[in-house]
PDB file of C-alpha atoms in Angstrom:
ATOM      1  CA  UNK A   1      33.370  95.893  82.714  1.00  0.00           C
ATOM      2  CA  UNK A   2      33.307  99.599  81.888  1.00  0.00           C
ATOM      3  CA  UNK A   3      32.221  99.776  85.668  1.00  0.00           C
ATOM      4  CA  UNK A   4      34.019  97.758  87.134  1.00  0.00           C
ATOM      5  CA  UNK A   5      37.123  97.239  89.327  1.00  0.00           C
ATOM      6  CA  UNK A   6      38.879  96.879  86.081  1.00  0.00           C
ATOM      7  CA  UNK A   7      41.824  99.578  84.853  1.00  0.00           C
ATOM      8  CA  UNK A   8      39.917 100.924  82.257  1.00  0.00           C
ATOM      9  CA  UNK A   9      39.734 103.725  81.228  1.00  0.00           C
ATOM     10  CA  UNK A  10      35.966 105.326  81.339  1.00  0.00           C
ATOM     11  CA  UNK A  11      36.666 107.848  78.928  1.00  0.00           C
ATOM     12  CA  UNK A  12      36.835 104.781  76.060  1.00  0.00           C
ATOM     13  CA  UNK A  13      34.154 103.052  77.049  1.00  0.00           C
ATOM     14  CA  UNK A  14      31.181 102.814  74.643  1.00  0.00           C
ATOM     15  CA  UNK A  15      29.000 104.948  76.579  1.00  0.00           C
ATOM     16  CA  UNK A  16      31.541 107.836  77.290  1.00  0.00           C
ATOM     17  CA  UNK A  17      31.799 107.971  73.424  1.00  0.00           C
ATOM     18  CA  UNK A  18      28.462 108.302  72.766  1.00  0.00           C
ATOM     19  CA  UNK A  19      28.268 111.431  75.477  1.00  0.00           C
ATOM     20  CA  UNK A  20      31.203 113.242  74.107  1.00  0.00           C
ATOM     21  CA  UNK A  21      28.852 112.532  70.985  1.00  0.00           C
ATOM     22  CA  UNK A  22      26.325 114.795  72.369  1.00  0.00           C
ATOM     23  CA  UNK A  23      29.003 117.625  73.291  1.00  0.00           C
ATOM     24  CA  UNK A  24      29.971 118.012  69.599  1.00  0.00           C
ATOM     25  CA  UNK A  25      26.131 117.953  68.993  1.00  0.00           C
ATOM     26  CA  UNK A  26      24.772 120.768  71.597  1.00  0.00           C
ATOM     27  CA  UNK A  27      28.454 122.660  70.652  1.00  0.00           C
ATOM     28  CA  UNK A  28      27.002 122.459  66.820  1.00  0.00           C
ATOM     29  CA  UNK A  29      23.911 123.360  68.095  1.00  0.00           C
ATOM     30  CA  UNK A  30      25.109 126.528  69.740  1.00  0.00           C
ATOM     31  CA  UNK A  31      26.960 127.701  66.664  1.00  0.00           C
ATOM     32  CA  UNK A  32      23.857 127.310  64.785  1.00  0.00           C
ATOM     33  CA  UNK A  33      21.641 128.800  67.302  1.00  0.00           C
ATOM     34  CA  UNK A  34      24.104 131.951  66.750  1.00  0.00           C
ATOM     35  CA  UNK A  35      24.328 131.949  63.170  1.00  0.00           C
ATOM     36  CA  UNK A  36      19.985 131.576  63.165  1.00  0.00           C
ATOM     37  CA  UNK A  37      20.929 134.978  66.004  1.00  0.00           C
ATOM     38  CA  UNK A  38      22.339 136.775  63.438  1.00  0.00           C
ATOM     39  CA  UNK A  39      23.249 140.115  64.334  1.00  0.00           C
ATOM     40  CA  UNK A  40      21.939 143.714  63.918  1.00  0.00           C
ATOM     41  CA  UNK A  41      22.820 144.507  60.300  1.00  0.00           C
ATOM     42  CA  UNK A  42      21.157 146.790  58.463  1.00  0.00           C
ATOM     43  CA  UNK A  43      22.694 149.557  56.015  1.00  0.00           C
ATOM     44  CA  UNK A  44      25.124 152.420  57.835  1.00  0.00           C
ATOM     45  CA  UNK A  45      24.840 155.724  56.370  1.00  0.00           C
ATOM     46  CA  UNK A  46      28.607 156.799  55.013  1.00  0.00           C
ATOM     47  CA  UNK A  47      27.552 160.185  53.813  1.00  0.00           C
ATOM     48  CA  UNK A  48      31.763 160.402  53.835  1.00  0.00           C
ATOM     49  CA  UNK A  49      31.232 157.640  50.840  1.00  0.00           C
ATOM     50  CA  UNK A  50      28.228 159.363  48.245  1.00  0.00           C
ATOM     51  CA  UNK A  51      25.642 156.676  49.683  1.00  0.00           C
ATOM     52  CA  UNK A  52      23.806 154.184  51.791  1.00  0.00           C
ATOM     53  CA  UNK A  53      26.502 150.288  51.866  1.00  0.00           C
ATOM     54  CA  UNK A  54      25.815 147.080  53.199  1.00  0.00           C
ATOM     55  CA  UNK A  55      28.492 145.179  55.184  1.00  0.00           C
ATOM     56  CA  UNK A  56      26.610 141.948  56.541  1.00  0.00           C
ATOM     57  CA  UNK A  57      26.898 139.477  52.810  1.00  0.00           C
ATOM     58  CA  UNK A  58      30.475 140.499  51.728  1.00  0.00           C
ATOM     59  CA  UNK A  59      32.101 143.476  50.653  1.00  0.00           C
ATOM     60  CA  UNK A  60      30.535 146.582  50.628  1.00  0.00           C
ATOM     61  CA  UNK A  61      27.751 147.715  47.832  1.00  0.00           C
ATOM     62  CA  UNK A  62      25.963 150.658  47.216  1.00  0.00           C
ATOM     63  CA  UNK A  63      21.800 150.783  45.906  1.00  0.00           C
ATOM     64  CA  UNK A  64      20.358 152.471  48.995  1.00  0.00           C
ATOM     65  CA  UNK A  65      20.009 155.718  49.561  1.00  0.00           C
ATOM     66  CA  UNK A  66      17.726 158.270  51.709  1.00  0.00           C
ATOM     67  CA  UNK A  67      13.882 157.334  52.926  1.00  0.00           C
ATOM     68  CA  UNK A  68      14.854 153.894  51.412  1.00  0.00           C
ATOM     69  CA  UNK A  69      18.039 153.477  53.338  1.00  0.00           C
ATOM     70  CA  UNK A  70      16.554 154.511  56.567  1.00  0.00           C
ATOM     71  CA  UNK A  71      13.568 152.269  55.803  1.00  0.00           C
ATOM     72  CA  UNK A  72      15.771 149.567  55.021  1.00  0.00           C
ATOM     73  CA  UNK A  73      17.967 149.752  58.022  1.00  0.00           C
ATOM     74  CA  UNK A  74      14.819 149.730  60.484  1.00  0.00           C
ATOM     75  CA  UNK A  75      13.468 146.993  58.861  1.00  0.00           C
ATOM     76  CA  UNK A  76      16.693 144.758  59.090  1.00  0.00           C
ATOM     77  CA  UNK A  77      16.935 146.158  62.914  1.00  0.00           C
ATOM     78  CA  UNK A  78      12.451 145.013  63.153  1.00  0.00           C
ATOM     79  CA  UNK A  79      13.658 141.445  62.051  1.00  0.00           C
ATOM     80  CA  UNK A  80      16.937 141.432  63.874  1.00  0.00           C
ATOM     81  CA  UNK A  81      14.322 141.737  67.361  1.00  0.00           C
ATOM     82  CA  UNK A  82      11.912 139.627  65.648  1.00  0.00           C
ATOM     83  CA  UNK A  83      13.861 136.377  65.867  1.00  0.00           C
ATOM     84  CA  UNK A  84      16.215 137.715  69.164  1.00  0.00           C
ATOM     85  CA  UNK A  85      14.200 135.864  71.685  1.00  0.00           C
ATOM     86  CA  UNK A  86      13.867 132.552  69.476  1.00  0.00           C
ATOM     87  CA  UNK A  87      17.820 132.355  68.845  1.00  0.00           C
ATOM     88  CA  UNK A  88      18.228 133.467  72.565  1.00  0.00           C
ATOM     89  CA  UNK A  89      16.280 129.996  73.820  1.00  0.00           C
ATOM     90  CA  UNK A  90      17.599 128.296  71.631  1.00  0.00           C
ATOM     91  CA  UNK A  91      21.409 128.867  72.534  1.00  0.00           C
ATOM     92  CA  UNK A  92      20.229 128.480  76.165  1.00  0.00           C
ATOM     93  CA  UNK A  93      18.993 125.034  75.194  1.00  0.00           C
ATOM     94  CA  UNK A  94      22.259 123.965  73.094  1.00  0.00           C
ATOM     95  CA  UNK A  95      24.144 125.398  76.762  1.00  0.00           C
ATOM     96  CA  UNK A  96      22.110 123.594  78.808  1.00  0.00           C
ATOM     97  CA  UNK A  97      22.593 120.823  77.042  1.00  0.00           C
ATOM     98  CA  UNK A  98      26.181 121.142  76.346  1.00  0.00           C
ATOM     99  CA  UNK A  99      26.989 120.966  80.471  1.00  0.00           C
ATOM    100  CA  UNK A 100      24.566 117.638  80.923  1.00  0.00           C
ATOM    101  CA  UNK A 101      26.752 115.346  79.084  1.00  0.00           C
ATOM    102  CA  UNK A 102      29.855 117.278  80.336  1.00  0.00           C
ATOM    103  CA  UNK A 103      28.498 116.507  83.857  1.00  0.00           C
ATOM    104  CA  UNK A 104      27.527 113.041  83.281  1.00  0.00           C
ATOM    105  CA  UNK A 105      31.359 112.592  82.019  1.00  0.00           C
ATOM    106  CA  UNK A 106      33.113 113.349  85.151  1.00  0.00           C
ATOM    107  CA  UNK A 107      30.887 111.497  86.888  1.00  0.00           C
ATOM    108  CA  UNK A 108      31.320 108.773  85.362  1.00  0.00           C
ATOM    109  CA  UNK A 109      35.811 109.445  85.277  1.00  0.00           C
ATOM    110  CA  UNK A 110      34.714 109.556  89.667  1.00  0.00           C
ATOM    111  CA  UNK A 111      33.594 106.386  89.305  1.00  0.00           C
ATOM    112  CA  UNK A 112      30.134 107.582  90.882  1.00  0.00           C
ATOM    113  CA  UNK A 113      28.294 105.125  89.472  1.00  0.00           C
ATOM    114  CA  UNK A 114      30.213 102.231  90.336  1.00  0.00           C
ATOM    115  CA  UNK A 115      29.753 103.064  93.906  1.00  0.00           C
ATOM    116  CA  UNK A 116      26.014 104.258  93.561  1.00  0.00           C
ATOM    117  CA  UNK A 117      24.768 102.374  91.705  1.00  0.00           C
ATOM    118  CA  UNK A 118      20.891 103.994  90.994  1.00  0.00           C
ATOM    119  CA  UNK A 119      22.877 106.676  89.506  1.00  0.00           C
ATOM    120  CA  UNK A 120      22.647 105.282  86.495  1.00  0.00           C
ATOM    121  CA  UNK A 121      18.610 104.740  86.704  1.00  0.00           C
ATOM    122  CA  UNK A 122      18.491 108.463  87.477  1.00  0.00           C
ATOM    123  CA  UNK A 123      20.770 108.926  84.080  1.00  0.00           C
ATOM    124  CA  UNK A 124      18.656 107.112  81.887  1.00  0.00           C
ATOM    125  CA  UNK A 125      15.123 108.635  83.394  1.00  0.00           C
ATOM    126  CA  UNK A 126      16.823 112.307  82.573  1.00  0.00           C
ATOM    127  CA  UNK A 127      18.252 111.054  78.861  1.00  0.00           C
ATOM    128  CA  UNK A 128      14.286 110.147  78.156  1.00  0.00           C
ATOM    129  CA  UNK A 129      12.750 112.901  79.553  1.00  0.00           C
ATOM    130  CA  UNK A 130      15.458 115.089  77.762  1.00  0.00           C
ATOM    131  CA  UNK A 131      15.051 113.503  74.713  1.00  0.00           C
ATOM    132  CA  UNK A 132      10.943 113.680  74.515  1.00  0.00           C
ATOM    133  CA  UNK A 133      11.574 116.860  75.313  1.00  0.00           C
ATOM    134  CA  UNK A 134      13.379 117.922  72.360  1.00  0.00           C
ATOM    135  CA  UNK A 135      10.202 117.046  70.376  1.00  0.00           C
ATOM    136  CA  UNK A 136       8.341 120.150  71.457  1.00  0.00           C
ATOM    137  CA  UNK A 137      10.625 122.056  72.045  1.00  0.00           C
ATOM    138  CA  UNK A 138      11.780 121.492  68.560  1.00  0.00           C
ATOM    139  CA  UNK A 139       8.163 121.881  67.652  1.00  0.00           C
ATOM    140  CA  UNK A 140       8.427 125.642  68.932  1.00  0.00           C
ATOM    141  CA  UNK A 141      11.555 126.862  67.476  1.00  0.00           C
ATOM    142  CA  UNK A 142      10.365 126.121  64.110  1.00  0.00           C
ATOM    143  CA  UNK A 143       6.854 127.033  64.964  1.00  0.00           C
ATOM    144  CA  UNK A 144       8.287 130.562  66.279  1.00  0.00           C
ATOM    145  CA  UNK A 145      10.553 131.109  63.085  1.00  0.00           C
ATOM    146  CA  UNK A 146       8.000 130.573  60.689  1.00  0.00           C
ATOM    147  CA  UNK A 147       5.471 133.115  62.596  1.00  0.00           C
ATOM    148  CA  UNK A 148       8.448 136.107  62.214  1.00  0.00           C
ATOM    149  CA  UNK A 149       8.845 134.410  58.470  1.00  0.00           C
ATOM    150  CA  UNK A 150       5.262 134.893  57.963  1.00  0.00           C
ATOM    151  CA  UNK A 151       5.002 138.649  59.700  1.00  0.00           C
ATOM    152  CA  UNK A 152       4.001 141.706  57.839  1.00  0.00           C
ATOM    153  CA  UNK A 153       7.985 143.462  59.120  1.00  0.00           C
ATOM    154  CA  UNK A 154       9.644 140.083  57.017  1.00  0.00           C
ATOM    155  CA  UNK A 155       7.301 140.342  54.048  1.00  0.00           C
ATOM    156  CA  UNK A 156       8.188 144.263  53.947  1.00  0.00           C
ATOM    157  CA  UNK A 157      11.734 143.675  53.777  1.00  0.00           C
ATOM    158  CA  UNK A 158      12.125 140.833  51.208  1.00  0.00           C
ATOM    159  CA  UNK A 159      10.489 143.257  49.100  1.00  0.00           C
ATOM    160  CA  UNK A 160      12.074 146.212  49.514  1.00  0.00           C
ATOM    161  CA  UNK A 161      15.492 144.370  48.572  1.00  0.00           C
ATOM    162  CA  UNK A 162      13.884 142.324  46.051  1.00  0.00           C
ATOM    163  CA  UNK A 163      13.213 146.103  43.891  1.00  0.00           C
ATOM    164  CA  UNK A 164      17.287 146.506  44.270  1.00  0.00           C
ATOM    165  CA  UNK A 165      18.045 143.545  42.752  1.00  0.00           C
ATOM    166  CA  UNK A 166      19.536 141.998  45.671  1.00  0.00           C
ATOM    167  CA  UNK A 167      18.644 138.115  46.853  1.00  0.00           C
ATOM    168  CA  UNK A 168      19.194 136.122  49.611  1.00  0.00           C
ATOM    169  CA  UNK A 169      16.457 138.100  52.307  1.00  0.00           C
ATOM    170  CA  UNK A 170      13.425 135.611  51.748  1.00  0.00           C
ATOM    171  CA  UNK A 171      11.248 135.596  54.227  1.00  0.00           C
ATOM    172  CA  UNK A 172      11.991 131.336  54.646  1.00  0.00           C
ATOM    173  CA  UNK A 173      14.275 129.391  56.842  1.00  0.00           C
ATOM    174  CA  UNK A 174      17.662 129.013  56.427  1.00  0.00           C
ATOM    175  CA  UNK A 175      20.639 126.409  56.165  1.00  0.00           C
ATOM    176  CA  UNK A 176      21.919 126.978  59.900  1.00  0.00           C
ATOM    177  CA  UNK A 177      18.142 126.894  61.300  1.00  0.00           C
ATOM    178  CA  UNK A 178      17.162 123.728  59.289  1.00  0.00           C
ATOM    179  CA  UNK A 179      20.802 122.549  60.729  1.00  0.00           C
ATOM    180  CA  UNK A 180      20.234 123.576  63.848  1.00  0.00           C
ATOM    181  CA  UNK A 181      16.731 121.127  64.046  1.00  0.00           C
ATOM    182  CA  UNK A 182      18.958 118.309  62.266  1.00  0.00           C
ATOM    183  CA  UNK A 183      21.130 117.864  65.107  1.00  0.00           C
ATOM    184  CA  UNK A 184      18.407 118.617  67.763  1.00  0.00           C
ATOM    185  CA  UNK A 185      16.841 115.221  66.355  1.00  0.00           C
ATOM    186  CA  UNK A 186      20.333 113.798  65.901  1.00  0.00           C
ATOM    187  CA  UNK A 187      20.457 114.364  69.961  1.00  0.00           C
ATOM    188  CA  UNK A 188      17.231 112.833  71.232  1.00  0.00           C
ATOM    189  CA  UNK A 189      18.565 109.548  69.647  1.00  0.00           C
ATOM    190  CA  UNK A 190      21.554 109.933  70.447  1.00  0.00           C
ATOM    191  CA  UNK A 191      20.092 110.607  74.213  1.00  0.00           C
ATOM    192  CA  UNK A 192      17.566 107.741  73.765  1.00  0.00           C
ATOM    193  CA  UNK A 193      21.002 105.250  73.367  1.00  0.00           C
ATOM    194  CA  UNK A 194      22.902 106.158  75.651  1.00  0.00           C
ATOM    195  CA  UNK A 195      19.401 105.643  78.063  1.00  0.00           C
ATOM    196  CA  UNK A 196      19.653 102.482  77.442  1.00  0.00           C
ATOM    197  CA  UNK A 197      23.415 102.411  77.522  1.00  0.00           C
ATOM    198  CA  UNK A 198      22.582 103.266  81.204  1.00  0.00           C
ATOM    199  CA  UNK A 199      20.571 100.118  82.282  1.00  0.00           C
ATOM    200  CA  UNK A 200      22.999  97.884  80.039  1.00  0.00           C
ATOM    201  CA  UNK A 201      26.161  99.097  83.094  1.00  0.00           C
ATOM    202  CA  UNK A 202      23.367  99.549  85.920  1.00  0.00           C
ATOM    203  CA  UNK A 203      23.392  95.129  84.792  1.00  0.00           C
ATOM    204  CA  UNK A 204      26.826  94.882  85.109  1.00  0.00           C
ATOM    205  CA  UNK A 205      27.430  97.098  87.809  1.00  0.00           C
ATOM    206  CA  UNK A 206      25.439  94.907  89.955  1.00  0.00           C
ATOM    207  CA  UNK A 207      26.805  91.304  88.341  1.00  0.00           C
ATOM    208  CA  UNK A 208      30.111  92.143  89.368  1.00  0.00           C
ATOM    209  CA  UNK A 209      29.442  93.284  92.881  1.00  0.00           C
ATOM    210  CA  UNK A 210      27.119  89.972  93.205  1.00  0.00           C
ATOM    211  CA  UNK A 211      30.329  88.309  91.924  1.00  0.00           C
ATOM    212  CA  UNK A 212      33.033  88.276  94.906  1.00  0.00           C
ATOM    213  CA  UNK A 213      30.078  87.114  97.121  1.00  0.00           C
ATOM    214  CA  UNK A 214      28.954  84.227  95.290  1.00  0.00           C
ATOM    215  CA  UNK A 215      33.046  83.000  95.233  1.00  0.00           C
TER     216      UNK A 215
END
């Protein structure tokens, strides 16, 4: 009776709860994508303090000077520019995934599926298309990231930091990127569940609409 004439708020239905979970997953994907992109960072020369300092990973610490500091800064900027298109694409996808369930929640609150049951079939089709499209999107995301981490820029940057004893600059996927992939998989499963719920509600609408005619 989630879509019928009963006075039951749509937000209390299973389908609405699943859509709110999709909103949460999309927000988390956006956050992880922004972390993956990071900031230009890099070493910044501070002549007044007598050295080159790096601020991105906690308090300032020295270790680079002269040509090494300039090289570190250039490598950081080049590495950032390599990852920037991937991060922007992931954030764009996350934004679309955030808008989609929000629109469907609004449609449910306005009882559009009750007045236009075919909308539920359209919604089911869209969910299936997005769930299937998530697979190549995740492949592209990780394939592009691994290409960046296997690049000469990343390798040279890693060796430069390791030569100064700094850790955490390795050429491998970090936690936020792995989390974004896992969240994408969870989102795909949530979309398939929502597709099934849309078909169920489509049948429910027809049954409830035919009930008064039978009486």
